PDB file of C-alpha atoms in Angstrom:
ATOM      1  CA  MET B  27      99.612 110.940 129.482  1.00 56.00           C
ATOM      2  CA  PRO B  28     102.618 112.267 127.499  1.00 67.00           C
ATOM      3  CA  ALA B  29     101.959 114.379 124.419  1.00 77.00           C
ATOM      4  CA  PRO B  30     102.020 112.381 121.162  1.00 86.00           C
ATOM      5  CA  ALA B  31     105.143 112.639 119.044  1.00 88.00           C
ATOM      6  CA  ALA B  32     102.949 113.202 115.975  1.00 96.00           C
ATOM      7  CA  ARG B  33      99.330 114.104 115.332  1.00 97.00           C
ATOM      8  CA  VAL B  34      96.939 113.184 112.556  1.00 98.00           C
ATOM      9  CA  ILE B  35      95.026 115.394 110.136  1.00 98.00           C
ATOM     10  CA  VAL B  36      91.879 113.542 109.079  1.00 98.00           C
ATOM     11  CA  LEU B  37      90.536 113.908 105.531  1.00 97.00           C
ATOM     12  CA  ALA B  38      87.017 112.491 105.326  1.00 94.00           C
ATOM     13  CA  GLY B  39      84.368 113.042 102.680  1.00 89.00           C
ATOM     14  CA  PRO B  40      82.442 111.329  99.879  1.00 85.00           C
ATOM     15  CA  SER B  41      84.197 108.935  97.530  1.00 79.00           C
ATOM     16  CA  GLY B  42      85.552 110.969  94.622  1.00 78.00           C
ATOM     17  CA  ALA B  43      85.631 114.290  96.477  1.00 78.00           C
ATOM     18  CA  GLY B  44      89.393 114.677  95.991  1.00 82.00           C
ATOM     19  CA  LYS B  45      90.837 113.410  99.286  1.00 88.00           C
ATOM     20  CA  SER B  46      93.633 111.341  97.742  1.00 86.00           C
ATOM     21  CA  ARG B  47      94.574 114.086  95.303  1.00 88.00           C
ATOM     22  CA  LEU B  48      94.679 116.597  98.144  1.00 93.00           C
ATOM     23  CA  ALA B  49      96.857 114.282 100.229  1.00 92.00           C
ATOM     24  CA  ASP B  50      99.290 113.864  97.328  1.00 91.00           C
ATOM     25  CA  ARG B  51      99.525 117.646  96.869  1.00 92.00           C
ATOM     26  CA  LEU B  52     100.332 118.268 100.525  1.00 94.00           C
ATOM     27  CA  GLY B  53     103.359 115.981 100.576  1.00 91.00           C
ATOM     28  CA  LEU B  54     102.828 114.707 104.139  1.00 96.00           C
ATOM     29  CA  PRO B  55     102.994 111.007 105.067  1.00 97.00           C
ATOM     30  CA  VAL B  56      99.609 109.421 104.308  1.00 97.00           C
ATOM     31  CA  LEU B  57      97.737 106.620 106.045  1.00 97.00           C
ATOM     32  CA  ARG B  58      95.278 105.280 103.438  1.00 95.00           C
ATOM     33  CA  LEU B  59      92.317 104.243 105.552  1.00 95.00           C
ATOM     34  CA  ASP B  60      90.596 102.472 102.651  1.00 91.00           C
ATOM     35  CA  ASP B  61      93.263  99.770 103.066  1.00 94.00           C
ATOM     36  CA  PHE B  62      91.443  98.719 106.241  1.00 95.00           C
ATOM     37  CA  TYR B  63      88.463  97.257 104.401  1.00 91.00           C
ATOM     38  CA  LYS B  64      87.441  93.735 105.363  1.00 92.00           C
ATOM     39  CA  ASN B  65      88.250  90.929 102.932  1.00 89.00           C
ATOM     40  CA  GLY B  66      85.494  90.087 100.485  1.00 85.00           C
ATOM     41  CA  SER B  67      85.124  86.636 102.042  1.00 87.00           C
ATOM     42  CA  ASP B  68      84.386  88.024 105.519  1.00 89.00           C
ATOM     43  CA  PRO B  69      80.929  86.779 106.615  1.00 90.00           C
ATOM     44  CA  THR B  70      80.300  89.962 108.621  1.00 91.00           C
ATOM     45  CA  LEU B  71      80.248  92.192 105.524  1.00 88.00           C
ATOM     46  CA  PRO B  72      76.988  94.168 105.202  1.00 88.00           C
ATOM     47  CA  THR B  73      74.863  93.832 102.072  1.00 87.00           C
ATOM     48  CA  ILE B  74      72.683  96.276 100.175  1.00 81.00           C
ATOM     49  CA  THR B  75      69.067  95.554 101.063  1.00 81.00           C
ATOM     50  CA  GLU B  76      67.139  97.501  98.411  1.00 79.00           C
ATOM     51  CA  GLY B  77      67.432  98.977  94.951  1.00 73.00           C
ATOM     52  CA  GLN B  78      69.133  97.659  91.826  1.00 71.00           C
ATOM     53  CA  ASN B  79      72.243  96.547  93.731  1.00 71.00           C
ATOM     54  CA  ALA B  80      70.328  94.641  96.415  1.00 77.00           C
ATOM     55  CA  GLY B  81      72.246  91.584  97.584  1.00 77.00           C
ATOM     56  CA  LEU B  82      75.682  92.976  96.736  1.00 79.00           C
ATOM     57  CA  THR B  83      78.221  93.849  99.422  1.00 81.00           C
ATOM     58  CA  ASP B  84      77.680  97.368 100.723  1.00 80.00           C
ATOM     59  CA  TRP B  85      81.228  98.707 100.550  1.00 79.00           C
ATOM     60  CA  ASP B  86      79.951 102.169 101.530  1.00 79.00           C
ATOM     61  CA  HIS B  87      78.739 100.997 104.949  1.00 86.00           C
ATOM     62  CA  PRO B  88      81.145 101.458 107.894  1.00 88.00           C
ATOM     63  CA  ASP B  89      80.671  97.802 108.856  1.00 89.00           C
ATOM     64  CA  SER B  90      82.648  96.834 105.729  1.00 90.00           C
ATOM     65  CA  TRP B  91      85.701  98.423 107.335  1.00 92.00           C
ATOM     66  CA  VAL B  92      87.791  97.642 110.445  1.00 94.00           C
ATOM     67  CA  ARG B  93      87.853 100.790 112.572  1.00 95.00           C
ATOM     68  CA  ASP B  94      89.820  99.208 115.429  1.00 95.00           C
ATOM     69  CA  ASP B  95      92.710  98.271 113.119  1.00 95.00           C
ATOM     70  CA  ALA B  96      92.751 101.787 111.699  1.00 96.00           C
ATOM     71  CA  MET B  97      92.832 103.314 115.178  1.00 97.00           C
ATOM     72  CA  ASP B  98      95.671 100.996 116.207  1.00 97.00           C
ATOM     73  CA  ALA B  99      97.696 102.220 113.226  1.00 97.00           C
ATOM     74  CA  ILE B 100      96.989 105.868 114.077  1.00 98.00           C
ATOM     75  CA  ARG B 101      98.041 105.312 117.685  1.00 97.00           C
ATOM     76  CA  ALA B 102     101.269 103.606 116.591  1.00 97.00           C
ATOM     77  CA  LEU B 103     102.113 106.430 114.195  1.00 97.00           C
ATOM     78  CA  CYS B 104     101.406 109.099 116.799  1.00 97.00           C
ATOM     79  CA  THR B 105     103.427 107.299 119.470  1.00 96.00           C
ATOM     80  CA  ASP B 106     106.266 105.603 117.571  1.00 95.00           C
ATOM     81  CA  GLY B 107     106.256 107.313 114.179  1.00 96.00           C
ATOM     82  CA  VAL B 108     106.004 103.985 112.374  1.00 97.00           C
ATOM     83  CA  ALA B 109     103.314 101.354 111.744  1.00 97.00           C
ATOM     84  CA  THR B 110     102.805  98.244 109.640  1.00 96.00           C
ATOM     85  CA  VAL B 111      99.624  98.720 107.614  1.00 96.00           C
ATOM     86  CA  PRO B 112      97.706  96.547 105.130  1.00 94.00           C
ATOM     87  CA  ILE B 113      97.604  96.937 101.363  1.00 93.00           C
ATOM     88  CA  TYR B 114      94.116  96.426  99.949  1.00 91.00           C
ATOM     89  CA  ASP B 115      93.249  95.608  96.325  1.00 86.00           C
ATOM     90  CA  ILE B 116      89.721  96.832  95.602  1.00 78.00           C
ATOM     91  CA  ALA B 117      89.446  94.863  92.359  1.00 76.00           C
ATOM     92  CA  GLN B 118      90.236  91.639  94.282  1.00 81.00           C
ATOM     93  CA  ASP B 119      88.109  92.532  97.339  1.00 80.00           C
ATOM     94  CA  GLY B 120      90.918  91.735  99.737  1.00 84.00           C
ATOM     95  CA  ARG B 121      94.182  92.555 101.413  1.00 87.00           C
ATOM     96  CA  CYS B 122      97.179  91.575  99.308  1.00 88.00           C
ATOM     97  CA  GLY B 123     100.092  92.428 101.589  1.00 91.00           C
ATOM     98  CA  GLU B 124     101.538  94.852 104.109  1.00 94.00           C
ATOM     99  CA  ARG B 125     103.815  97.867 104.094  1.00 95.00           C
ATOM    100  CA  VAL B 126     105.688  99.871 106.699  1.00 97.00           C
ATOM    101  CA  LEU B 127     104.615 103.495 106.994  1.00 97.00           C
ATOM    102  CA  ASP B 128     107.373 105.595 108.551  1.00 97.00           C
ATOM    103  CA  LEU B 129     106.717 109.255 109.319  1.00 97.00           C
ATOM    104  CA  GLY B 130     110.413 110.079 109.120  1.00 94.00           C
ATOM    105  CA  GLY B 131     110.139 112.461 112.053  1.00 93.00           C
ATOM    106  CA  SER B 132     107.199 114.429 110.654  1.00 95.00           C
ATOM    107  CA  PRO B 133     105.049 115.887 113.458  1.00 95.00           C
ATOM    108  CA  LEU B 134     101.958 115.647 111.240  1.00 96.00           C
ATOM    109  CA  PHE B 135     100.506 112.991 108.957  1.00 97.00           C
ATOM    110  CA  LEU B 136      97.299 112.546 106.988  1.00 97.00           C
ATOM    111  CA  ALA B 137      94.659 109.841 107.365  1.00 97.00           C
ATOM    112  CA  GLU B 138      92.238 109.810 104.442  1.00 94.00           C
ATOM    113  CA  GLY B 139      89.394 107.588 103.300  1.00 93.00           C
ATOM    114  CA  ILE B 140      85.638 107.358 102.964  1.00 89.00           C
ATOM    115  CA  PHE B 141      85.314 106.163 106.576  1.00 93.00           C
ATOM    116  CA  ALA B 142      87.906 108.562 107.997  1.00 96.00           C
ATOM    117  CA  GLN B 143      85.273 110.364 110.072  1.00 95.00           C
ATOM    118  CA  GLU B 144      84.788 107.184 112.127  1.00 96.00           C
ATOM    119  CA  VAL B 145      88.206 107.652 113.814  1.00 97.00           C
ATOM    120  CA  VAL B 146      87.636 111.295 114.745  1.00 97.00           C
ATOM    121  CA  PRO B 147      85.758 110.926 118.080  1.00 97.00           C
ATOM    122  CA  ALA B 148      88.306 108.508 119.572  1.00 96.00           C
ATOM    123  CA  GLY B 149      91.179 110.494 118.082  1.00 97.00           C
ATOM    124  CA  HIS B 150      89.937 113.679 119.717  1.00 96.00           C
ATOM    125  CA  ARG B 151      89.447 111.942 123.086  1.00 96.00           C
ATOM    126  CA  GLU B 152      93.018 110.659 122.981  1.00 96.00           C
ATOM    127  CA  GLY B 153      94.513 113.976 121.859  1.00 95.00           C
ATOM    128  CA  LEU B 154      95.760 112.565 118.540  1.00 97.00           C
ATOM    129  CA  VAL B 155      93.864 114.775 116.063  1.00 97.00           C
ATOM    130  CA  ALA B 156      95.354 118.045 114.853  1.00 97.00           C
ATOM    131  CA  ALA B 157      92.422 118.779 112.532  1.00 97.00           C
ATOM    132  CA  ALA B 158      89.543 116.922 110.886  1.00 98.00           C
ATOM    133  CA  TYR B 159      88.023 117.914 107.558  1.00 97.00           C
ATOM    134  CA  CYS B 160      85.149 116.673 105.416  1.00 94.00           C
ATOM    135  CA  VAL B 161      86.272 117.433 101.870  1.00 92.00           C
ATOM    136  CA  THR B 162      83.362 118.141  99.510  1.00 90.00           C
ATOM    137  CA  GLN B 163      82.633 119.349  96.018  1.00 78.00           C
ATOM    138  CA  HIS B 164      79.418 119.710  94.013  1.00 76.00           C
ATOM    139  CA  PRO B 165      77.695 116.282  93.911  1.00 69.00           C
ATOM    140  CA  LEU B 166      77.811 116.130  90.085  1.00 72.00           C
ATOM    141  CA  VAL B 167      81.549 116.870  90.086  1.00 70.00           C
ATOM    142  CA  THR B 168      82.095 114.168  92.688  1.00 72.00           C
ATOM    143  CA  PHE B 169      79.929 111.708  90.736  1.00 68.00           C
ATOM    144  CA  TRP B 170      81.869 112.197  87.497  1.00 72.00           C
ATOM    145  CA  ARG B 171      85.316 112.079  89.089  1.00 76.00           C
ATOM    146  CA  ARG B 172      84.442 108.954  91.064  1.00 71.00           C
ATOM    147  CA  LEU B 173      83.001 107.173  88.038  1.00 66.00           C
ATOM    148  CA  THR B 174      85.918 107.956  85.723  1.00 76.00           C
ATOM    149  CA  ARG B 175      88.424 106.910  88.411  1.00 74.00           C
ATOM    150  CA  ASP B 176      86.646 103.652  89.191  1.00 67.00           C
ATOM    151  CA  LEU B 177      86.276 102.760  85.506  1.00 70.00           C
ATOM    152  CA  ARG B 178      89.931 103.580  84.841  1.00 70.00           C
ATOM    153  CA  GLU B 179      91.049 101.361  87.732  1.00 67.00           C
ATOM    154  CA  HIS B 180      88.578  98.561  86.871  1.00 66.00           C
ATOM    155  CA  ARG B 181      87.344  98.527  90.455  1.00 68.00           C
ATOM    156  CA  LYS B 182      84.021  96.826  89.689  1.00 72.00           C
ATOM    157  CA  PRO B 183      81.888  95.999  86.602  1.00 76.00           C
ATOM    158  CA  PRO B 184      80.778  99.208  84.825  1.00 74.00           C
ATOM    159  CA  LEU B 185      77.052  98.744  85.501  1.00 68.00           C
ATOM    160  CA  VAL B 186      77.710  98.235  89.224  1.00 71.00           C
ATOM    161  CA  LEU B 187      79.874 101.364  89.287  1.00 66.00           C
ATOM    162  CA  LEU B 188      77.216 103.427  87.530  1.00 73.00           C
ATOM    163  CA  ARG B 189      74.453 102.291  89.879  1.00 74.00           C
ATOM    164  CA  ARG B 190      76.665 102.758  92.934  1.00 72.00           C
ATOM    165  CA  GLY B 191      77.674 106.209  91.738  1.00 64.00           C
ATOM    166  CA  TRP B 192      74.072 107.294  91.310  1.00 70.00           C
ATOM    167  CA  ALA B 193      73.196 106.040  94.802  1.00 70.00           C
ATOM    168  CA  LEU B 194      76.196 107.870  96.286  1.00 69.00           C
ATOM    169  CA  LEU B 195      75.260 111.078  94.499  1.00 68.00           C
ATOM    170  CA  ARG B 196      71.854 111.018  96.162  1.00 76.00           C
ATOM    171  CA  ALA B 197      73.395 110.160  99.548  1.00 73.00           C
ATOM    172  CA  GLN B 198      76.187 112.768  99.502  1.00 74.00           C
ATOM    173  CA  GLY B 199      74.365 115.200 101.789  1.00 78.00           C
ATOM    174  CA  ASP B 200      73.863 112.492 104.414  1.00 86.00           C
ATOM    175  CA  VAL B 201      77.548 111.507 104.201  1.00 87.00           C
ATOM    176  CA  VAL B 202      78.650 115.094 104.807  1.00 89.00           C
ATOM    177  CA  ARG B 203      76.225 115.615 107.697  1.00 91.00           C
ATOM    178  CA  HIS B 204      77.424 112.394 109.346  1.00 94.00           C
ATOM    179  CA  ALA B 205      81.072 113.458 109.090  1.00 94.00           C
ATOM    180  CA  VAL B 206      80.285 116.877 110.556  1.00 95.00           C
ATOM    181  CA  ALA B 207      78.352 115.251 113.415  1.00 96.00           C
ATOM    182  CA  LEU B 208      81.450 113.174 114.257  1.00 96.00           C
ATOM    183  CA  GLY B 209      83.687 116.244 114.458  1.00 96.00           C
ATOM    184  CA  CYS B 210      84.803 117.062 110.908  1.00 97.00           C
ATOM    185  CA  ARG B 211      84.492 120.502 109.337  1.00 96.00           C
ATOM    186  CA  GLU B 212      83.093 120.763 105.807  1.00 94.00           C
ATOM    187  CA  VAL B 213      85.557 122.401 103.403  1.00 94.00           C
ATOM    188  CA  SER B 214      86.470 122.426  99.731  1.00 91.00           C
ATOM    189  CA  PRO B 215      89.758 120.788  98.675  1.00 90.00           C
ATOM    190  CA  GLU B 216      91.317 124.234  98.195  1.00 92.00           C
ATOM    191  CA  GLN B 217      90.226 125.424 101.647  1.00 94.00           C
ATOM    192  CA  ALA B 218      91.692 122.308 103.249  1.00 95.00           C
ATOM    193  CA  TYR B 219      94.919 122.688 101.273  1.00 95.00           C
ATOM    194  CA  ALA B 220      95.413 126.301 102.391  1.00 95.00           C
ATOM    195  CA  GLU B 221      94.674 125.575 106.043  1.00 96.00           C
ATOM    196  CA  ILE B 222      96.895 122.508 106.232  1.00 96.00           C
ATOM    197  CA  ARG B 223      99.762 124.270 104.472  1.00 94.00           C
ATOM    198  CA  ALA B 224      99.520 126.989 107.129  1.00 94.00           C
ATOM    199  CA  MET B 225      99.897 124.311 109.826  1.00 91.00           C
ATOM    200  CA  LEU B 226     103.171 122.991 108.445  1.00 88.00           C
ATOM    201  CA  PRO B 227     106.416 124.125 110.071  1.00 76.00           C
ATOM    202  CA  ALA B 228     108.349 126.691 108.068  1.00 64.00           C
ATOM    203  CA  ARG B 229     111.132 125.172 106.004  1.00 55.00           C
ATOM    204  CA  ARG B 230     114.598 126.459 106.695  1.00 44.00           C
ATOM    205  CA  THR B 231     116.512 127.863 103.768  1.00 39.00           C
ATOM    206  CA  PRO B 232     120.250 127.218 103.429  1.00 43.00           C
ATOM    207  CA  ALA B 233     122.469 129.979 104.778  1.00 42.00           C
TER     208      ALA B 233
END
């Protein structure tokens, strides 16, 4: 099998841990894996079975997301340098369009999202992964950043966001352990930033 033209750096980790902010700082092309959520009308969506949010869609369960579509996009980017990917509107619980992601010749790109760890085993088997990180911060920091972001973007009703945030705070350790078990390495945003910057090819300066 020929070597891929590009390879992916996976940024997994809890919602609100700083993955998107880190991706923006690095300046590499970014595949937003949260755009591969299922539509809210999909009958296969999992539901929360206990607690105050019982009966609501469990958007934090991997079955609410289409791993095969995400892997197809990663393969296309690694092979061809370009892929057509969905655009997802969280407030509307559905895909609202498509966009073309072109790497522009970059040998590296980022794939980030709360289910990013799910692509790591297959990506490693196929030789597509350059590195895989689970980005983490203190659970209270993650809780506050996630809540303020979700309220600012009107993602869900405030009470739902508060209850979801509390549940995610308690589950953060399990999320991190799952990502590590699938091949990610636990790091802070600053650790990931330094390591990925060191991976980038040196920029030539004009003569």
